[in-house]
Short mmCIF file of C-alpha atoms in Angstrom, two decimals:
data_model
loop_
_atom_site.label_atom_id
_atom_site.label_comp_id
_atom_site.label_asym_id
_atom_site.label_seq_id
_atom_site.Cartn_x
_atom_site.Cartn_y
_atom_site.Cartn_z
CA MET A 11 -61.28 85.58 64.27
CA LYS A 12 -60.51 85.04 67.95
CA LEU A 13 -57.35 86.82 69.00
CA ASP A 14 -54.88 85.58 71.53
CA LEU A 15 -54.89 88.46 74.08
CA GLU A 16 -51.70 87.22 75.66
CA ARG A 17 -49.95 87.46 72.26
CA PRO A 18 -50.67 90.94 70.88
CA ASP A 19 -48.75 90.21 67.66
CA ALA A 20 -50.70 87.06 66.74
CA ARG A 21 -52.82 88.86 64.17
CA SER A 22 -49.88 90.56 62.53
CA ARG A 23 -47.96 87.29 62.40
CA SER A 24 -50.95 85.49 60.92
CA THR A 25 -51.31 88.21 58.30
CA LEU A 26 -47.60 88.05 57.49
CA GLU A 27 -47.67 84.27 57.17
CA CYS A 28 -50.66 84.48 54.84
CA SER A 29 -48.92 87.12 52.75
CA VAL A 30 -45.71 85.09 52.47
CA GLY A 31 -47.67 81.98 51.61
CA ALA A 32 -49.68 83.80 48.96
CA PHE A 33 -46.50 85.26 47.44
CA MET A 34 -44.85 81.83 47.23
CA ILE A 35 -47.92 80.36 45.56
CA TRP A 36 -48.02 83.26 43.08
CA ALA A 37 -44.30 82.96 42.31
CA PHE A 38 -44.55 79.20 41.76
CA ARG A 39 -47.52 79.62 39.42
CA ARG A 40 -45.70 82.38 37.51
CA ILE A 41 -42.58 80.27 37.00
CA ALA A 42 -44.61 77.22 36.01
CA ALA A 43 -46.60 79.26 33.50
CA GLN A 44 -43.45 80.71 31.92
CA PHE A 45 -41.87 77.27 31.67
CA LEU A 46 -44.99 75.87 30.02
CA LEU A 47 -45.14 78.80 27.59
CA CYS A 48 -41.47 78.37 26.60
CA SER A 49 -41.98 74.66 26.06
CA ILE A 50 -45.00 75.24 23.84
CA CYS A 51 -43.25 77.94 21.82
CA ALA A 52 -40.05 75.95 21.37
CA ALA A 53 -41.67 72.67 20.41
CA PRO A 54 -42.46 73.49 16.76
CA PHE A 55 -38.82 74.48 16.17
CA ALA A 56 -37.13 71.57 17.90
CA ALA A 57 -37.06 69.23 14.92
CA TYR A 58 -35.92 72.07 12.65
CA ALA A 59 -33.24 73.53 14.85
CA THR A 60 -31.43 70.37 15.91
CA PRO A 61 -30.04 69.27 12.52
CA LEU A 62 -29.10 72.86 11.68
CA THR A 63 -26.89 73.55 14.68
CA LEU A 64 -24.10 74.44 12.30
CA ALA A 65 -21.58 75.67 14.85
CA ARG A 66 -21.11 72.15 16.20
CA ILE A 67 -19.68 68.99 14.70
CA GLU A 68 -20.44 65.38 15.54
CA HIS A 69 -17.57 63.13 16.57
CA SER A 70 -18.23 59.45 17.27
CA GLY A 71 -21.82 60.06 18.27
CA THR A 72 -21.06 63.06 20.49
CA ILE A 73 -21.19 66.75 19.69
CA ASN A 74 -18.21 68.96 20.46
CA GLU A 75 -17.84 72.71 20.12
CA ILE A 76 -15.66 73.85 17.23
CA PRO A 77 -12.28 75.15 18.44
CA SER A 78 -11.18 78.66 17.56
CA GLY A 79 -8.86 79.10 14.61
CA SER A 80 -7.58 81.53 12.00
CA ARG A 81 -9.39 84.77 11.39
CA THR A 82 -9.92 85.18 7.66
CA LYS A 83 -12.83 82.79 7.20
CA THR A 84 -15.36 80.79 9.14
CA ILE A 85 -13.87 78.05 11.30
CA GLY A 86 -17.01 75.95 11.42
CA HIS A 87 -18.19 76.09 7.81
CA SER A 88 -19.99 72.78 8.16
CA ILE A 89 -23.22 70.95 8.87
CA PRO A 90 -23.09 67.97 11.28
CA ALA A 91 -22.66 64.50 9.87
CA ASN A 92 -25.41 61.94 10.35
CA VAL A 93 -23.96 58.72 8.94
CA SER A 94 -20.47 57.29 9.41
CA TYR A 95 -18.39 56.51 6.35
CA GLN A 96 -18.47 52.76 7.09
CA ASN A 97 -22.15 52.78 6.09
CA ARG A 98 -21.24 54.29 2.72
CA ILE A 99 -18.44 51.91 1.69
CA THR A 100 -19.17 49.03 -0.65
CA GLY A 101 -16.71 46.31 0.25
CA SER A 102 -13.66 46.82 2.46
CA PRO A 103 -11.37 49.84 2.60
CA ALA A 104 -8.01 49.38 0.95
CA GLN A 105 -5.05 48.05 2.90
CA THR A 106 -1.37 48.70 2.26
CA ASP A 107 1.73 46.54 2.36
CA GLY A 108 3.79 49.49 3.57
CA LYS A 109 5.10 50.22 0.08
CA GLY A 110 2.15 52.15 -1.17
CA SER A 111 0.27 49.27 -2.74
CA VAL A 112 -2.93 47.59 -1.61
CA SER A 113 -2.50 44.26 0.17
CA GLY A 114 -4.16 42.01 2.72
CA SER A 115 -3.43 44.05 5.85
CA LYS A 116 -6.31 44.22 8.30
CA GLU A 117 -6.03 47.96 8.91
CA PRO A 118 -7.51 50.42 6.38
CA VAL A 119 -5.16 53.00 4.96
CA LYS A 120 -6.11 56.33 6.51
CA PHE A 121 -4.70 59.80 5.99
CA GLY A 122 -6.61 62.07 8.36
CA PRO A 123 -10.18 62.23 7.00
CA PHE A 124 -9.25 60.24 3.88
CA VAL A 125 -9.51 56.45 3.54
CA VAL A 126 -8.04 54.64 0.54
CA LEU A 127 -10.56 52.35 -1.12
CA GLY A 128 -8.26 51.05 -3.85
CA GLU A 129 -5.37 51.96 -6.09
CA THR A 130 -7.47 54.60 -7.87
CA GLN A 131 -10.10 55.65 -5.32
CA ALA A 132 -10.31 57.26 -1.89
CA ILE A 133 -13.18 58.48 0.26
CA LEU A 134 -13.55 61.56 2.45
CA THR A 135 -15.01 60.34 5.74
CA ARG A 136 -15.54 63.47 7.84
CA GLU A 137 -14.96 67.23 7.97
CA THR A 138 -11.63 68.64 6.79
CA ASP A 139 -9.36 70.73 8.99
CA THR A 140 -6.04 72.58 8.98
CA ASP A 141 -4.02 69.39 8.42
CA SER A 142 -6.12 68.04 5.54
CA PRO A 143 -4.03 69.46 2.65
CA ARG A 144 -0.88 67.86 4.07
CA GLU A 145 -2.67 64.57 4.70
CA PHE A 146 -4.10 64.63 1.17
CA ALA A 147 -0.61 65.21 -0.25
CA ASP A 148 0.76 62.33 1.84
CA MET A 149 -1.96 60.05 0.48
CA LEU A 150 -1.22 60.97 -3.13
CA LYS A 151 2.48 60.45 -2.54
CA ARG A 152 1.86 56.85 -1.47
CA PHE A 153 -1.03 56.27 -3.87
CA PRO A 154 -0.26 58.39 -6.95
CA GLY A 155 -2.79 56.43 -9.00
CA ILE A 156 -5.82 57.84 -7.16
CA THR A 157 -8.11 59.49 -9.68
CA THR A 158 -11.45 59.65 -7.83
CA LEU A 159 -12.44 61.07 -4.45
CA GLU A 160 -15.78 59.86 -3.10
CA LEU A 161 -17.87 62.22 -0.98
CA SER A 162 -20.51 60.23 0.87
CA ASP A 163 -21.38 61.99 4.11
CA CYS A 164 -19.32 65.16 4.30
CA PRO A 165 -20.28 67.91 6.76
CA GLY A 166 -17.80 70.56 5.65
CA THR A 167 -14.68 71.97 7.23
CA LEU A 168 -13.20 73.35 10.44
CA ASP A 169 -10.77 75.56 8.49
CA ASP A 170 -12.06 76.99 5.24
CA ASN A 171 -8.70 78.42 4.25
CA ALA A 172 -7.25 74.91 4.30
CA ASN A 173 -10.40 73.59 2.63
CA LEU A 174 -9.97 75.92 -0.35
CA GLN A 175 -6.32 74.92 -0.59
CA LEU A 176 -7.42 71.28 -0.65
CA ALA A 177 -9.98 72.06 -3.36
CA HIS A 178 -7.27 73.54 -5.56
CA MET A 179 -5.12 70.45 -4.96
CA ILE A 180 -7.96 68.16 -6.03
CA HIS A 181 -8.43 70.10 -9.25
CA ASP A 182 -4.73 70.55 -10.03
CA ARG A 183 -4.11 66.81 -9.68
CA GLY A 184 -6.93 66.07 -12.12
CA ILE A 185 -8.94 64.11 -9.54
CA SER A 186 -12.65 63.58 -10.15
CA THR A 187 -15.29 63.73 -7.42
CA ASP A 188 -18.19 61.37 -6.97
CA VAL A 189 -21.23 61.36 -4.67
CA PRO A 190 -22.86 57.89 -4.39
CA ARG A 191 -26.49 57.04 -3.76
CA GLY A 192 -27.76 58.52 -0.52
CA GLY A 193 -24.79 60.87 -0.40
CA SER A 194 -24.89 64.13 1.50
CA VAL A 195 -22.40 66.91 0.76
CA ARG A 196 -22.70 69.98 2.92
CA SER A 197 -21.23 73.42 3.37
CA GLY A 198 -17.48 73.57 2.68
CA ALA A 199 -17.56 70.04 1.24
CA VAL A 200 -19.60 71.38 -1.70
CA ASP A 201 -16.49 73.32 -2.74
CA LEU A 202 -14.53 70.05 -2.75
CA PHE A 203 -17.13 68.44 -4.99
CA LEU A 204 -17.04 71.40 -7.37
CA ALA A 205 -13.23 71.18 -7.51
CA GLY A 206 -13.35 67.79 -9.22
CA LEU A 207 -12.03 67.62 -12.74
CA HIS A 208 -15.15 65.60 -13.53
CA ARG A 209 -18.13 65.64 -11.15
CA THR A 210 -20.51 62.69 -10.86
CA THR A 211 -23.43 62.28 -8.48
CA ALA A 212 -26.33 59.93 -7.83
CA PRO A 213 -29.75 61.47 -8.51
CA ASP A 214 -30.79 61.20 -4.85
CA ALA A 215 -27.72 62.96 -3.46
CA LYS A 216 -28.20 66.18 -1.50
CA PHE A 217 -26.10 69.33 -1.35
CA ALA A 218 -26.37 72.02 1.32
CA ILE A 219 -24.98 75.55 1.07
CA HIS A 220 -25.04 78.57 3.35
CA ALA A 221 -23.07 81.70 4.19
CA TRP A 222 -19.89 81.57 6.21
CA ILE A 223 -19.15 83.31 9.48
CA ASP A 224 -15.75 83.93 11.06
CA GLU A 225 -14.72 83.67 14.69
CA ASP A 226 -15.47 87.38 15.19
CA GLY A 227 -19.02 87.00 13.93
CA GLN A 228 -18.26 88.67 10.60
CA ARG A 229 -20.24 87.48 7.56
CA PRO A 230 -19.88 88.02 3.78
CA SER A 231 -22.29 90.96 3.99
CA ASN A 232 -19.89 92.73 6.36
CA PHE A 233 -17.38 93.10 3.51
CA PRO A 234 -17.72 94.81 0.10
CA ALA A 235 -18.48 92.51 -2.82
CA ASP A 236 -15.06 93.27 -4.31
CA ASP A 237 -13.21 92.64 -1.05
CA PRO A 238 -10.54 89.91 -1.45
CA ILE A 239 -12.29 87.76 1.16
CA ASN A 240 -15.37 87.61 -1.07
CA ARG A 241 -13.60 87.68 -4.43
CA ARG A 242 -11.56 84.58 -3.60
CA TYR A 243 -14.73 82.46 -3.66
CA VAL A 244 -16.08 83.97 -6.86
CA GLN A 245 -12.69 83.37 -8.48
CA PHE A 246 -12.66 79.78 -7.22
CA TYR A 247 -16.09 79.07 -8.70
CA HIS A 248 -15.03 80.73 -11.94
CA ASN A 249 -11.46 79.48 -12.41
CA THR A 250 -11.63 76.07 -10.73
CA ALA A 251 -15.27 74.97 -10.90
CA GLY A 252 -15.63 76.28 -14.44
CA MET A 253 -18.55 78.66 -13.93
CA THR A 254 -18.71 81.86 -15.90
CA GLU A 255 -17.95 84.99 -13.92
CA ALA A 256 -21.63 85.96 -13.83
CA VAL A 257 -22.78 82.49 -12.74
CA ALA A 258 -20.03 82.34 -10.11
CA VAL A 259 -21.34 85.59 -8.62
CA ARG A 260 -24.92 84.28 -8.65
CA PHE A 261 -23.95 81.02 -6.97
CA TYR A 262 -21.97 82.81 -4.26
CA ASP A 263 -24.86 85.23 -3.72
CA LEU A 264 -27.26 82.29 -3.44
CA ALA A 265 -25.13 80.68 -0.73
CA ASN A 266 -24.81 83.97 1.13
CA SER A 267 -28.57 84.53 1.01
CA VAL A 268 -28.88 81.76 3.60
CA PRO A 269 -27.46 82.65 7.05
CA PHE A 270 -24.80 80.46 8.59
CA GLU A 271 -27.32 79.17 11.12
CA ASN A 272 -29.46 77.63 8.36
CA ALA A 273 -28.90 75.73 5.12
CA LEU A 274 -30.30 75.64 1.61
CA TRP A 275 -30.60 72.08 0.27
CA LEU A 276 -30.13 71.52 -3.46
CA THR A 277 -30.81 68.47 -5.58
CA PRO A 278 -28.21 67.50 -8.20
CA TYR A 279 -30.47 68.94 -10.88
CA GLN A 280 -30.68 72.26 -9.05
CA LEU A 281 -26.92 72.36 -8.58
CA ALA A 282 -26.52 71.57 -12.27
CA ARG A 283 -28.04 74.95 -13.09
CA PHE A 284 -24.70 76.44 -12.09
CA VAL A 285 -22.08 73.88 -13.07
CA ASP A 286 -21.57 70.91 -15.38
CA ILE A 287 -22.10 67.58 -13.60
CA LYS A 288 -23.03 64.01 -14.48
CA ILE A 289 -26.07 62.58 -12.75
CA GLU A 290 -26.04 58.81 -12.68
CA SER A 291 -29.06 56.53 -12.69
CA GLN A 292 -29.33 52.77 -12.81
CA ASP A 293 -29.81 52.70 -16.56
CA GLU A 294 -27.97 55.74 -17.81
CA VAL A 295 -25.81 58.70 -16.99
CA ASP A 296 -27.27 62.12 -17.66
CA THR A 297 -24.71 64.74 -18.57
CA ILE A 298 -26.18 68.00 -17.33
CA GLU A 299 -24.51 71.14 -18.55
CA GLY A 300 -24.80 74.26 -16.42
CA LEU A 301 -28.16 75.66 -17.48
CA ASP A 302 -27.50 79.19 -16.32
CA GLN A 303 -23.96 79.56 -17.61
CA LYS A 304 -24.47 82.75 -19.54
#
């Protein structure tokens, strides 16, 4: 290399420039390689992880973070909805004449997440929240003849304390629950289905269960089995859903065996191993008694 004698530092500058250039090239290659590695590693899980992002709820095609709420139980005990209730309704939602009876009004009768389908039927259209018990009571006050609650595409609840209260209301009023063809009942909404005085489901319906988590990150395993926060669910499955004490414990343990971040999907026939339900088909209705109720 020919040196510039009038610039004694030419060699050192050239060396420095080469070093800086080499470092930049190395850094760029390192970052690119890490990015490529992350992309390759994440790809197999993308399809699996997206539908199981349980700490978020869909609203009108967008996804919003669940707000904070009461302590005792998980605030986001739900799995995102995929299909709007309009796609589940056969015919038009019910309308009211302002006196509590169905008429020719253009607006459907809505009470929070509930839509009245007729004098004797309503449908749950989205996740429940803190106001749902009051809204359910308001609906029954105006439509006291409602005997069936349809669960078509139900992701769960934003307030599980309120959701359990609602479940008790459904049972105490003698209201039956029904899941139509293609129905999907998930997370806290499964408790609402189990609360029905009579439970009917299409054979292709799907049910998803998992463990809860509260706003402090506490899970069922963080509390003793006989802690009131755990016992309340066993008692609900026993006293309201009609499971034996032993089966209620097994069902609750099964749900808690799946972390909140995931979900265990059950067919109606699998769910029927724990509780009495009717599984409808085109030609007949199969009455399935809880197979494990011993």
